[in-house]
Coordinates of C-alpha atoms in Angstrom, one line a residue:
Chain A
M673 CA 19.5 30.1 -5.6
S674 CA 22.3 29.2 -8.1
A675 CA 21.2 25.6 -7.9
I676 CA 17.7 26.4 -9.0
Y677 CA 19.0 28.9 -11.6
K678 CA 21.2 26.3 -13.2
K679 CA 18.6 23.6 -13.1
E680 CA 15.9 25.8 -14.6
L681 CA 18.2 27.1 -17.3
R682 CA 19.2 23.6 -18.2
S683 CA 15.6 22.4 -18.4
Y684 CA 14.7 25.3 -20.8
L685 CA 17.8 24.6 -22.9
T686 CA 17.1 20.8 -23.1
S687 CA 13.4 21.2 -24.0
M688 CA 11.7 22.8 -26.9
V689 CA 10.2 25.7 -25.0
G690 CA 13.3 27.8 -24.6
Y691 CA 14.2 27.4 -28.3
V692 CA 10.7 28.1 -29.5
F693 CA 10.7 31.3 -27.5
M694 CA 14.0 32.5 -28.8
A695 CA 13.3 31.5 -32.4
F696 CA 9.9 33.2 -32.4
I697 CA 11.2 36.5 -31.1
L698 CA 14.1 36.5 -33.5
L699 CA 11.9 35.5 -36.4
I700 CA 9.4 38.3 -35.8
I701 CA 12.1 40.9 -35.1
G702 CA 14.0 39.7 -38.1
I703 CA 11.0 40.2 -40.4
Y704 CA 10.3 43.7 -39.1
F705 CA 14.0 44.6 -39.1
S706 CA 14.5 43.6 -42.7
A707 CA 11.3 45.4 -43.7
I708 CA 11.7 48.6 -41.8
N709 CA 15.5 49.1 -41.3
I710 CA 17.0 47.3 -44.2
G711 CA 14.3 47.5 -46.8
S712 CA 13.7 51.2 -46.2
A713 CA 17.2 52.0 -45.2
W714 CA 15.9 53.5 -41.9
P715 CA 18.6 53.9 -39.2
R716 CA 16.4 53.8 -36.1
I717 CA 16.0 50.3 -34.7
G718 CA 13.7 51.7 -32.0
D719 CA 10.9 51.9 -34.5
T720 CA 11.3 48.2 -35.3
L721 CA 11.2 47.3 -31.6
S722 CA 8.2 49.4 -30.8
N723 CA 6.4 47.6 -33.6
V724 CA 7.1 44.1 -32.3
T725 CA 6.0 44.4 -28.7
F726 CA 3.1 42.1 -29.5
V727 CA 5.4 39.1 -29.7
F728 CA 5.5 39.1 -25.9
L729 CA 1.7 38.4 -25.8
I730 CA 2.4 35.0 -27.3
C731 CA 6.0 34.3 -26.2
V732 CA 5.9 35.2 -22.6
P733 CA 2.9 32.9 -21.6
I734 CA 4.5 30.0 -23.4
L735 CA 7.8 30.6 -21.7
T736 CA 6.5 31.2 -18.2
M737 CA 3.4 28.9 -17.9
R738 CA 5.2 25.9 -16.5
V739 CA 7.8 27.7 -14.4
I740 CA 6.0 27.3 -11.0
A741 CA 2.7 25.6 -12.0
E742 CA 4.5 22.5 -13.2
E743 CA 6.5 22.1 -9.9
R744 CA 3.2 22.1 -8.1
R745 CA 1.5 19.6 -10.4
Q746 CA 4.5 17.1 -10.3
K747 CA 4.8 17.6 -6.5
T748 CA 8.5 18.5 -7.0
D749 CA 7.7 21.7 -5.0
Q750 CA 7.9 19.4 -1.9
L751 CA 11.6 19.1 -2.6
L752 CA 12.2 22.8 -3.1
L753 CA 10.1 23.9 -0.1
T754 CA 11.6 21.4 2.3
A755 CA 15.1 22.2 1.3
P756 CA 17.1 24.8 3.2
V757 CA 16.4 27.7 0.8
K758 CA 14.1 30.7 1.1
V759 CA 11.0 30.8 -1.1
S760 CA 12.1 34.1 -2.5
Q761 CA 15.4 32.5 -3.6
I762 CA 13.4 29.8 -5.4
V763 CA 11.4 32.4 -7.2
N764 CA 14.4 34.6 -8.0
G765 CA 16.4 31.7 -9.3
K766 CA 13.6 30.7 -11.6
Y767 CA 13.1 34.3 -12.8
F768 CA 16.7 34.9 -13.5
A769 CA 16.9 31.7 -15.6
L770 CA 14.0 32.9 -17.7
V771 CA 15.6 36.3 -18.1
S772 CA 18.8 34.6 -19.2
I773 CA 16.9 32.8 -21.9
Y774 CA 15.4 36.1 -23.0
L775 CA 18.9 37.7 -23.0
I776 CA 20.0 35.4 -25.8
P777 CA 17.7 37.0 -28.5
V778 CA 18.3 40.4 -27.1
L779 CA 22.1 39.9 -27.5
V780 CA 21.5 38.9 -31.1
I781 CA 19.4 42.1 -31.6
A782 CA 22.3 44.1 -30.1
F783 CA 24.3 43.3 -33.3
Y784 CA 21.6 44.8 -35.5
P785 CA 22.7 48.4 -35.1
L786 CA 26.3 47.4 -35.9
I787 CA 25.0 45.8 -39.2
L788 CA 23.1 49.0 -40.0
R789 CA 26.3 51.0 -39.4
K790 CA 27.9 49.3 -42.3
F791 CA 25.5 51.2 -44.6
G792 CA 25.6 54.7 -43.1
E793 CA 25.2 56.9 -40.1
V794 CA 23.5 55.2 -37.1
S795 CA 23.3 56.7 -33.6
L796 CA 24.5 53.9 -31.4
G797 CA 23.4 55.6 -28.2
M798 CA 19.9 55.9 -29.5
S799 CA 19.8 52.3 -30.7
Y800 CA 21.1 50.8 -27.5
T801 CA 18.7 52.9 -25.4
A802 CA 15.9 51.4 -27.4
I803 CA 17.3 47.9 -26.9
L804 CA 17.6 48.5 -23.2
G805 CA 14.0 49.6 -23.1
F806 CA 13.0 46.4 -25.0
L807 CA 15.0 44.3 -22.6
L808 CA 13.3 45.9 -19.6
L809 CA 9.9 45.5 -21.1
G810 CA 10.5 41.8 -21.7
C811 CA 11.8 41.3 -18.2
A812 CA 8.8 43.0 -16.7
E813 CA 6.4 40.9 -18.8
I814 CA 8.2 37.7 -17.8
S815 CA 7.9 38.6 -14.1
I816 CA 4.1 38.9 -14.6
G817 CA 4.1 35.5 -16.2
V818 CA 6.1 34.1 -13.3
F819 CA 3.5 35.4 -10.8
L820 CA 0.6 34.1 -12.8
S821 CA 2.3 30.7 -13.0
S822 CA 2.4 30.6 -9.2
V823 CA -1.4 31.0 -8.7
T824 CA -2.4 27.8 -10.4
E825 CA -1.1 24.3 -10.9
N826 CA -2.4 24.1 -14.4
Q827 CA -0.1 25.2 -17.1
V828 CA -2.8 26.0 -19.5
I829 CA -4.6 28.2 -17.1
A830 CA -1.4 29.9 -16.2
A831 CA -0.7 30.6 -19.9
V832 CA -4.3 31.9 -20.5
L833 CA -4.1 34.2 -17.4
A834 CA -0.7 35.6 -18.5
F835 CA -2.0 36.2 -22.0
L836 CA -5.1 37.9 -20.7
V837 CA -3.2 40.2 -18.4
L838 CA -0.7 41.1 -21.0
F839 CA -3.4 41.6 -23.6
V840 CA -5.4 43.9 -21.4
S841 CA -2.3 45.9 -20.6
Y842 CA -1.5 46.0 -24.3
V843 CA -4.9 47.4 -25.3
S844 CA -5.4 49.5 -22.2
E845 CA -4.7 52.7 -24.2
G846 CA -7.8 51.8 -26.3
I847 CA -9.8 51.1 -23.2
S848 CA -9.0 54.4 -21.7
G849 CA -10.3 56.0 -24.8
F850 CA -13.8 54.7 -24.0
F851 CA -14.0 57.0 -21.0
P852 CA -14.8 60.7 -21.4
E853 CA -12.2 63.0 -20.0
T854 CA -14.6 64.8 -17.7
A855 CA -14.2 64.8 -13.9
G856 CA -17.6 63.1 -13.4
A857 CA -16.7 60.1 -15.6
S858 CA -13.5 59.6 -13.6
L859 CA -15.4 59.8 -10.3
A860 CA -17.9 57.2 -11.5
A861 CA -15.2 54.9 -12.6
F862 CA -13.3 55.2 -9.3
V863 CA -16.5 54.6 -7.3
I864 CA -17.0 51.4 -9.2
L865 CA -13.4 50.5 -8.8
I866 CA -13.4 50.9 -5.0
L867 CA -16.6 48.8 -4.8
L868 CA -14.8 46.0 -6.8
V869 CA -11.8 46.2 -4.6
C870 CA -14.0 46.0 -1.5
L871 CA -15.8 42.9 -2.9
W872 CA -12.4 41.3 -3.4
I873 CA -11.4 42.2 0.2
Q874 CA -14.6 40.8 1.4
S875 CA -14.0 37.5 -0.3
M876 CA -10.6 37.3 1.4
I877 CA -11.4 38.4 5.0
K878 CA -15.1 37.5 5.1
N879 CA -16.0 40.3 7.5
V880 CA -18.9 42.4 6.4
I881 CA -18.6 45.2 9.0
L882 CA -14.9 45.8 8.3
T883 CA -15.2 45.9 4.5
G884 CA -18.4 48.0 4.8
V885 CA -16.6 50.6 7.0
F886 CA -13.7 50.6 4.6
A887 CA -15.9 51.0 1.5
I888 CA -17.9 53.9 3.0
L889 CA -14.7 55.7 4.2
A890 CA -13.0 55.3 0.8
E891 CA -16.1 56.4 -1.2
A892 CA -16.7 59.3 1.1
A893 CA -13.0 60.5 0.7
L894 CA -13.5 60.2 -3.0
V895 CA -16.7 62.3 -3.1
I896 CA -15.3 64.9 -0.7
T897 CA -12.2 65.3 -2.9
Y898 CA -14.5 65.7 -5.9
V899 CA -16.7 68.3 -4.2
V900 CA -13.6 70.3 -3.0
K901 CA -11.5 70.2 -6.1
S902 CA -13.2 68.5 -9.1
S903 CA -10.4 69.5 -11.5
L904 CA -8.2 66.8 -9.9
F905 CA -10.5 64.2 -11.5
E906 CA -10.3 65.5 -15.1
G907 CA -8.6 62.7 -17.1
S908 CA -7.5 60.9 -14.0
I909 CA -9.0 57.6 -15.0
Q910 CA -6.9 57.7 -18.2
K911 CA -3.8 58.3 -16.1
F912 CA -4.8 55.5 -13.8
I913 CA -5.2 53.0 -16.6
G914 CA -2.0 54.3 -18.2
V915 CA -0.1 53.0 -15.2
F916 CA -1.0 49.5 -16.3
N917 CA 0.0 50.1 -19.9
I918 CA 3.4 48.4 -19.8
T919 CA 4.3 48.7 -23.5
D920 CA 3.5 52.5 -23.5
H921 CA 6.5 53.1 -21.3
L922 CA 8.7 51.8 -24.1
T923 CA 8.0 54.9 -26.2
N924 CA 10.5 57.1 -24.6
F925 CA 13.3 54.5 -24.9
T926 CA 12.6 53.9 -28.6
S927 CA 12.8 57.6 -29.4
G928 CA 16.2 57.6 -27.8
I929 CA 15.5 59.0 -24.3
L930 CA 17.1 57.2 -21.4
D931 CA 14.0 57.5 -19.3
I932 CA 14.8 57.1 -15.6
S933 CA 11.2 57.0 -14.6
G934 CA 10.7 54.2 -17.2
I935 CA 13.5 52.2 -15.7
V936 CA 12.1 52.6 -12.2
Y937 CA 8.7 51.7 -13.5
Y938 CA 9.9 48.4 -15.0
L939 CA 12.1 47.5 -12.1
S940 CA 9.1 48.1 -9.7
I941 CA 6.9 45.8 -11.8
I942 CA 9.6 43.1 -11.6
V943 CA 10.0 43.5 -7.8
I944 CA 6.3 43.6 -7.1
M945 CA 5.5 40.6 -9.3
L946 CA 8.3 38.4 -7.8
F947 CA 7.2 39.5 -4.3
L948 CA 3.6 38.5 -5.2
A949 CA 4.8 35.1 -6.6
T950 CA 6.7 34.4 -3.4
Q951 CA 3.7 35.4 -1.3
S952 CA 1.3 33.2 -3.4
I953 CA 3.6 30.2 -2.8
Q954 CA 3.8 31.0 1.0
K955 CA 0.1 31.4 1.2
R956 CA -0.6 28.0 -0.2
R957 CA 1.0 26.4 2.9
W958 CA -1.6 27.9 5.1
N959 CA -4.6 26.6 3.2
Chain B
M818 CA 15.5 15.8 18.3
I819 CA 12.0 16.6 17.2
Q820 CA 9.3 18.0 19.4
V821 CA 5.8 18.3 18.1
K822 CA 3.5 20.3 20.3
N823 CA -0.3 20.4 20.1
L824 CA -0.4 20.3 16.3
V825 CA -3.7 21.1 14.6
K826 CA -4.3 21.3 10.9
R827 CA -7.7 22.3 9.5
Y828 CA -8.8 22.0 5.9
G829 CA -11.9 24.1 6.0
D830 CA -14.1 22.5 8.7
Q831 CA -12.2 19.2 8.6
K832 CA -9.5 18.5 11.1
A833 CA -6.8 16.5 9.4
V834 CA -4.5 16.7 12.4
D835 CA -6.1 17.0 15.8
N836 CA -4.0 18.2 18.7
L837 CA -1.0 15.9 18.0
S838 CA 2.0 16.0 20.4
F839 CA 5.0 13.7 20.5
T840 CA 8.7 13.7 20.8
I841 CA 11.2 11.9 18.6
E842 CA 14.5 10.8 20.2
K843 CA 17.8 10.4 18.4
G844 CA 18.9 7.2 16.7
Q845 CA 15.7 5.2 16.5
I846 CA 13.4 4.1 13.7
Y847 CA 9.9 5.4 14.3
G848 CA 6.8 4.3 12.5
F849 CA 3.6 6.2 11.9
L850 CA 0.9 3.7 11.5
G851 CA -2.7 4.5 10.6
P852 CA -5.4 3.9 8.1
N853 CA -5.7 5.9 4.9
G854 CA -6.6 9.5 5.6
A855 CA -5.5 9.4 9.2
G856 CA -3.3 12.4 8.9
K857 CA 0.1 10.8 8.5
S858 CA 1.1 12.6 5.4
T859 CA -0.2 15.9 6.6
T860 CA 1.8 15.5 9.9
M861 CA 4.9 14.7 7.9
N862 CA 4.4 17.7 5.6
I863 CA 4.1 20.0 8.6
M864 CA 7.2 18.5 10.2
T865 CA 9.2 19.1 7.1
G866 CA 7.9 22.7 6.7
Y867 CA 6.0 22.0 3.5
L868 CA 2.7 22.9 5.1
A869 CA 2.1 25.3 8.0
A870 CA 0.1 24.1 11.0
T871 CA -3.1 25.9 11.9
E872 CA -2.1 25.7 15.6
G873 CA 0.9 24.3 17.5
E874 CA 4.5 24.1 16.6
V875 CA 7.3 21.8 15.5
L876 CA 10.8 22.1 16.9
I877 CA 13.6 20.4 15.0
D878 CA 16.7 20.3 17.2
G879 CA 15.3 23.4 19.0
H880 CA 14.6 25.3 15.8
N881 CA 11.0 26.2 15.0
I882 CA 10.3 25.0 11.5
L883 CA 8.4 28.2 10.6
E884 CA 10.5 30.8 12.4
E885 CA 14.0 29.4 11.5
P886 CA 13.1 27.3 8.5
E887 CA 16.6 27.1 6.9
E888 CA 18.3 26.0 10.1
A889 CA 15.6 23.5 10.9
K890 CA 15.4 22.1 7.3
R891 CA 19.1 21.5 7.3
H892 CA 18.5 18.6 9.7
I893 CA 15.8 16.9 7.6
G894 CA 15.8 14.7 4.6
Y895 CA 12.3 14.1 3.2
L896 CA 10.9 11.6 0.8
P897 CA 7.2 12.5 0.2
E898 CA 4.6 10.0 -1.0
I899 CA 5.3 10.8 -4.6
P900 CA 9.1 11.0 -5.1
P901 CA 9.8 14.7 -6.0
V902 CA 11.9 13.9 -9.1
Y903 CA 12.2 15.8 -12.3
M904 CA 11.4 13.6 -15.2
D905 CA 13.6 15.4 -17.7
M906 CA 16.8 15.0 -15.7
T907 CA 19.2 12.1 -15.5
V908 CA 19.7 10.5 -12.1
G909 CA 23.2 12.0 -11.8
E910 CA 22.0 15.5 -12.8
Y911 CA 19.1 15.3 -10.4
L912 CA 21.3 14.2 -7.4
R913 CA 23.8 16.9 -8.2
F914 CA 21.1 19.5 -8.2
V915 CA 19.7 18.3 -4.9
A916 CA 23.2 18.3 -3.4
E917 CA 23.7 21.9 -4.5
L918 CA 20.2 22.9 -3.3
K919 CA 21.1 21.4 0.1
K920 CA 24.3 23.4 0.1
I921 CA 26.7 20.5 0.3
P922 CA 30.2 21.9 -0.1
K923 CA 31.5 21.4 -3.6
A924 CA 34.5 19.3 -2.6
E925 CA 32.2 16.7 -0.9
R926 CA 29.5 16.5 -3.5
E927 CA 30.8 14.0 -6.0
K928 CA 32.0 11.5 -3.3
Q929 CA 28.7 11.8 -1.4
I930 CA 26.6 11.3 -4.5
D931 CA 28.7 8.2 -5.5
D932 CA 28.4 6.7 -2.0
I933 CA 24.7 7.3 -1.9
M934 CA 24.1 5.9 -5.3
E935 CA 26.0 2.8 -4.2
L936 CA 23.9 2.6 -1.0
V937 CA 20.5 2.7 -2.8
K938 CA 21.9 0.6 -5.7
I939 CA 21.3 3.1 -8.5
T940 CA 24.9 3.5 -9.7
D941 CA 24.1 1.8 -13.0
M942 CA 21.2 4.3 -13.6
E943 CA 23.3 7.4 -13.2
H944 CA 23.0 8.5 -16.9
R945 CA 19.5 7.4 -17.5
L946 CA 16.6 9.9 -17.6
I947 CA 14.3 9.6 -14.6
K948 CA 11.2 9.4 -16.8
N949 CA 12.6 6.1 -18.2
L950 CA 13.0 4.5 -14.8
S951 CA 10.5 2.1 -13.2
K952 CA 8.5 3.1 -10.1
G953 CA 10.9 1.1 -7.9
Y954 CA 13.9 2.9 -9.2
R955 CA 12.2 6.3 -9.0
Q956 CA 11.5 5.5 -5.3
R957 CA 15.2 4.8 -4.8
V958 CA 16.2 8.0 -6.5
G959 CA 13.8 9.7 -4.1
L960 CA 15.3 8.0 -1.2
A961 CA 18.8 8.9 -2.4
Q962 CA 17.6 12.5 -2.5
A963 CA 16.5 12.3 1.1
V964 CA 19.8 10.9 2.3
I965 CA 21.9 13.5 0.5
G966 CA 23.8 15.6 3.0
Y967 CA 23.3 12.9 5.6
P968 CA 20.7 14.8 7.6
D969 CA 20.1 13.7 11.2
I970 CA 16.5 13.0 10.5
I971 CA 15.1 11.2 7.5
I972 CA 11.4 11.3 7.0
L973 CA 9.9 8.8 4.6
D974 CA 6.2 8.9 3.6
E975 CA 5.0 5.4 2.7
P976 CA 8.4 4.4 1.2
T977 CA 7.3 1.0 -0.1
V978 CA 4.0 1.8 -1.7
G979 CA 3.7 0.5 -5.2
L980 CA 6.9 -1.7 -5.1
D981 CA 7.1 -5.4 -5.8
P982 CA 7.8 -7.8 -2.9
K983 CA 11.5 -8.1 -3.7
Q984 CA 11.9 -4.3 -3.8
I985 CA 9.9 -3.9 -0.6
I986 CA 12.4 -6.2 1.2
E987 CA 15.3 -4.4 -0.3
I988 CA 14.0 -1.0 0.7
R989 CA 13.3 -2.3 4.3
E990 CA 16.8 -3.5 4.5
L991 CA 18.0 -0.2 3.3
I992 CA 15.9 1.6 5.9
K993 CA 17.4 -0.6 8.6
T994 CA 20.9 0.2 7.4
L995 CA 20.2 3.9 7.4
G996 CA 18.7 3.6 10.9
K997 CA 22.1 2.8 12.3
N998 CA 23.3 6.3 11.8
H999 CA 20.1 8.4 11.4
T1000 CA 16.8 9.0 13.1
I1001 CA 14.2 7.7 10.8
I1002 CA 10.5 8.3 10.7
L1003 CA 8.4 6.4 8.3
S1004 CA 4.7 6.1 7.7
S1005 CA 2.7 3.3 6.5
H1006 CA -0.8 1.9 6.6
I1007 CA 0.7 -1.6 6.4
L1008 CA 1.3 -3.0 9.8
S1009 CA 3.7 -5.8 9.0
E1010 CA 6.0 -3.3 7.5
V1011 CA 6.1 -1.0 10.5
S1012 CA 6.5 -4.0 12.9
A1013 CA 9.3 -5.4 10.7
V1014 CA 11.3 -2.2 10.6
C1015 CA 10.5 0.1 13.4
D1016 CA 11.8 0.4 17.0
Y1017 CA 8.8 2.5 18.0
I1018 CA 5.3 2.7 16.7
M1019 CA 2.9 5.6 16.8
I1020 CA -0.7 4.7 15.8
I1021 CA -2.6 7.6 14.4
S1022 CA -6.3 7.6 13.7
H1023 CA -8.5 10.6 12.7
G1024 CA -5.5 12.9 13.2
K1025 CA -5.0 11.8 16.8
L1026 CA -2.2 9.9 18.4
I1027 CA -4.0 6.9 20.0
A1028 CA -1.0 4.8 21.0
S1029 CA 2.7 5.0 20.9
D1030 CA 5.2 2.4 22.2
T1031 CA 7.6 -0.3 21.1
P1032 CA 6.0 -3.1 19.1
E1033 CA 6.4 -5.6 22.0
N1034 CA 4.9 -3.3 24.6
L1035 CA 2.0 -2.5 22.3
S1036 CA 0.9 -6.1 22.0
E1037 CA 1.5 -6.7 25.7
M1038 CA -0.4 -3.6 26.6
M1039 CA -3.6 -4.9 25.2
V1040 CA -5.5 -7.2 27.5
G1041 CA -5.0 -10.0 25.1
S1042 CA -6.2 -13.5 24.9
N1043 CA -5.0 -16.6 23.3
T1044 CA -7.0 -18.5 20.7
L1045 CA -7.0 -22.2 20.2
E1046 CA -8.5 -23.7 17.0
L1047 CA -9.2 -27.4 16.9
T1048 CA -10.7 -29.9 14.5
V1049 CA -11.9 -33.0 16.4
K1050 CA -13.3 -36.2 15.1
G1051 CA -16.1 -37.8 17.1
E1052 CA -19.6 -37.3 18.3
R1053 CA -20.6 -33.8 19.0
G1054 CA -22.2 -34.7 22.4
T1055 CA -19.1 -36.4 23.7
I1056 CA -16.9 -33.6 22.6
V1057 CA -19.1 -30.9 24.1
S1058 CA -19.3 -32.7 27.5
E1059 CA -15.6 -33.3 27.6
F1060 CA -14.7 -29.7 26.8
A1061 CA -17.2 -28.5 29.4
S1062 CA -15.2 -30.2 32.1
I1063 CA -12.0 -28.3 31.3
P1064 CA -11.6 -25.2 33.5
G1065 CA -10.0 -21.8 32.5
M1066 CA -11.8 -21.0 29.3
D1067 CA -13.2 -17.6 28.4
A1068 CA -15.3 -18.7 25.5
I1069 CA -15.9 -21.8 23.4
N1070 CA -17.6 -22.2 20.1
Y1071 CA -18.6 -25.3 18.1
V1072 CA -19.1 -25.5 14.3
D1073 CA -19.6 -28.4 12.0
S1074 CA -16.4 -29.0 10.2
E1075 CA -15.9 -29.4 6.5
E1076 CA -14.7 -32.9 7.1
D1077 CA -17.2 -35.6 7.7
G1078 CA -18.0 -36.4 11.3
C1079 CA -15.8 -33.7 12.7
T1080 CA -16.4 -30.6 14.8
D1081 CA -14.4 -27.3 14.6
V1082 CA -13.8 -25.9 18.1
T1083 CA -12.6 -22.4 18.8
I1084 CA -11.5 -21.7 22.4
Q1085 CA -10.6 -18.3 23.9
T1086 CA -8.3 -18.5 26.9
P1087 CA -6.8 -15.8 29.1
K1088 CA -3.3 -14.7 28.3
N1089 CA -1.1 -17.1 30.3
V1090 CA -3.2 -20.2 30.0
D1091 CA -2.3 -23.0 27.7
L1092 CA -4.7 -25.9 27.5
R1093 CA -3.2 -27.8 24.7
E1094 CA -1.8 -30.8 26.6
E1095 CA -4.9 -31.2 28.8
I1096 CA -7.2 -31.2 25.7
F1097 CA -5.0 -33.8 24.0
Y1098 CA -5.2 -36.3 26.9
K1099 CA -8.9 -35.8 27.4
M1100 CA -9.7 -36.4 23.7
A1101 CA -7.3 -39.3 23.6
G1102 CA -9.2 -40.8 26.6
K1103 CA -12.4 -40.6 24.7
N1104 CA -11.0 -41.9 21.4
C1105 CA -11.7 -38.7 19.7
P1106 CA -8.7 -37.9 17.5
I1107 CA -7.6 -34.3 17.1
L1108 CA -7.0 -33.7 13.4
K1109 CA -5.8 -30.1 13.8
M1110 CA -4.8 -27.9 16.7
H1111 CA -3.6 -24.3 16.2
F1112 CA -2.5 -22.0 18.9
T1113 CA -2.3 -18.2 18.3
T1114 CA -1.4 -15.3 20.6
I1115 CA -2.7 -11.8 20.0
S1116 CA -0.7 -10.1 17.2
L1117 CA 0.2 -6.6 16.7
E1118 CA -2.3 -6.6 13.9
D1119 CA -5.1 -7.2 16.3
V1120 CA -3.8 -4.3 18.4
F1121 CA -3.9 -2.1 15.4
L1122 CA -7.4 -3.1 14.4
E1123 CA -8.5 -2.8 18.0
L1124 CA -7.1 0.6 18.5
T1125 CA -8.3 2.0 15.2
Q1126 CA -11.7 0.5 15.5
N1127 CA -12.6 0.6 19.2
P1128 CA -15.3 3.2 19.5
D1129 CA -14.3 4.0 23.1
L1130 CA -11.0 5.2 21.9
L1131 CA -12.4 7.5 19.3
E1132 CA -14.5 10.5 19.8
Q1133 CA -16.3 10.5 16.5
K1134 CA -16.8 7.5 14.3
D1135 CA -18.6 8.2 11.2
E1136 CA -19.6 5.6 8.7
E1137 CA -17.2 6.7 6.0
A1138 CA -14.3 6.3 8.4
A1139 CA -15.5 2.9 9.4
E1140 CA -15.6 1.9 5.7
N1141 CA -12.1 3.1 5.3
R1142 CA -10.9 1.1 8.2
D1143 CA -12.6 -2.0 6.8
D1144 CA -10.6 -1.5 3.6
V1145 CA -7.5 -1.3 5.6
A1146 CA -8.3 -4.4 7.6
A1147 CA -8.8 -6.2 4.3
D1148 CA -5.5 -4.9 3.1
E1149 CA -3.9 -6.1 6.3
K1150 CA -5.3 -9.6 5.9
S1151 CA -4.1 -10.0 2.4
E1152 CA -0.8 -8.6 3.3
V1153 CA -0.3 -11.2 6.1
E1154 CA -1.4 -14.0 3.9

């Protein structure tokens, strides 16, 4: 794993991509920091960070698009996959290299509260909680990018996919606003969602009877729950969409709460995405 | 060393590898020979664990490549068709990365890398970026990568494709040198290459193993015939009647020669029959000078063409495949010339 980590880190530090990523993050945060914190003499860096989460929409796809897709296109994955290392080690090595690149701008940001302290009272605990949240958010979004880079051998497609997923997650709060908060609306949304999931399963296993049975059972369970206790459904589609709103989980951190559920949430995303990336590489061998 | 059992690989409805079984013994150079698209690369990719087989299994030194991949892969060095090199690294950086990836102990790494660079003659290139190297040098870097860690088995997929004739000879020499201490499997669609380097040949066509033996046995195995080509000066009638009196021919064919007043004669004889002296005295007796006489025995190339083209040996023979084989046959001809 360390071999891949070192190689990946070096390749990002000897090409433009790594520096563009770091420079862009620092530039945007620098602008917001000087406007919000320095210009208005405002002690909470969390407000700056919660305002700049959009940088990930652009930066993360650029950083992660080539990480696995390029290996596949250049056929260098033949070297990695025939070497005595586990696929999960390959994915983890690459992921940690990307996180290390991301750590550099975060370390620079970690000096900002100290700068602010020169001019007055600043709560360091609150500031570093916000920076921790920002770090976790970035790591989670990078893991999504790594997974999406593993599903294609085309860097551009990988970048577009990563952008789309991050963007949908970014605006998911707005999307959930489209749905009325009534139980009926949630039921309808879930019914459609299950059908879509079943279509996807059907395309994977190509067995009409099995998917049919699964679809009917799932829909029936849904309707029975609705009939028995419809209050469960009130606002539930909003909650469901909220799970995918990655940036929303930053709010607690930026307001100074060391949110254990938020930490668990981000770590789960990372673990799931790296697992999916590993599986998607494994699966390709069987095609 | 390697056991391949009933290997099947399907891509959709197409069978790239069809029930392939063979065993590789220690310390020999094996050659996979077959036309393009015969399933050589797929087989190699499965043997090295890059692809998974649809059915069947591969055992490397007793370890199943899918169940104990790390243990099995430790024994293998692999050079795929396209050398898996990183363009943005220097040769030295790349080989150090591979050595670490293959878990070579730190103390041995530098010495091993130096030795291997010496072996494949890339020591001068150590500090150059791989993207600035020529195809031949990239191939050598790929070969160096496969040799790192001195694995028991080195698998080379078409190691000489795209190289110039001098480089081809150098790489062949290198493979022979490596063959002294390692088991080597190489694939090629060029027959002269396989027969020049390998101790043992496996001919693959349509994903099936259709023959496997030493080069000598393979050409002996075929019920071969000798061919005698002559250009004789003199009257056609005299020549025909004289040849008709010689026993022991399988077939004879007369064609007008490009030279005036001459006839080209092609004679097929059974294996251990040599008619050259007899023909010489007969023609001399009739005052018909022999301007050319050329004696050929069946070559490995004929075996290869025979085996990959003979419809009896193949279950299905679609037109596309036939076309493919013709291309290869043409390649072979130009190669020999």
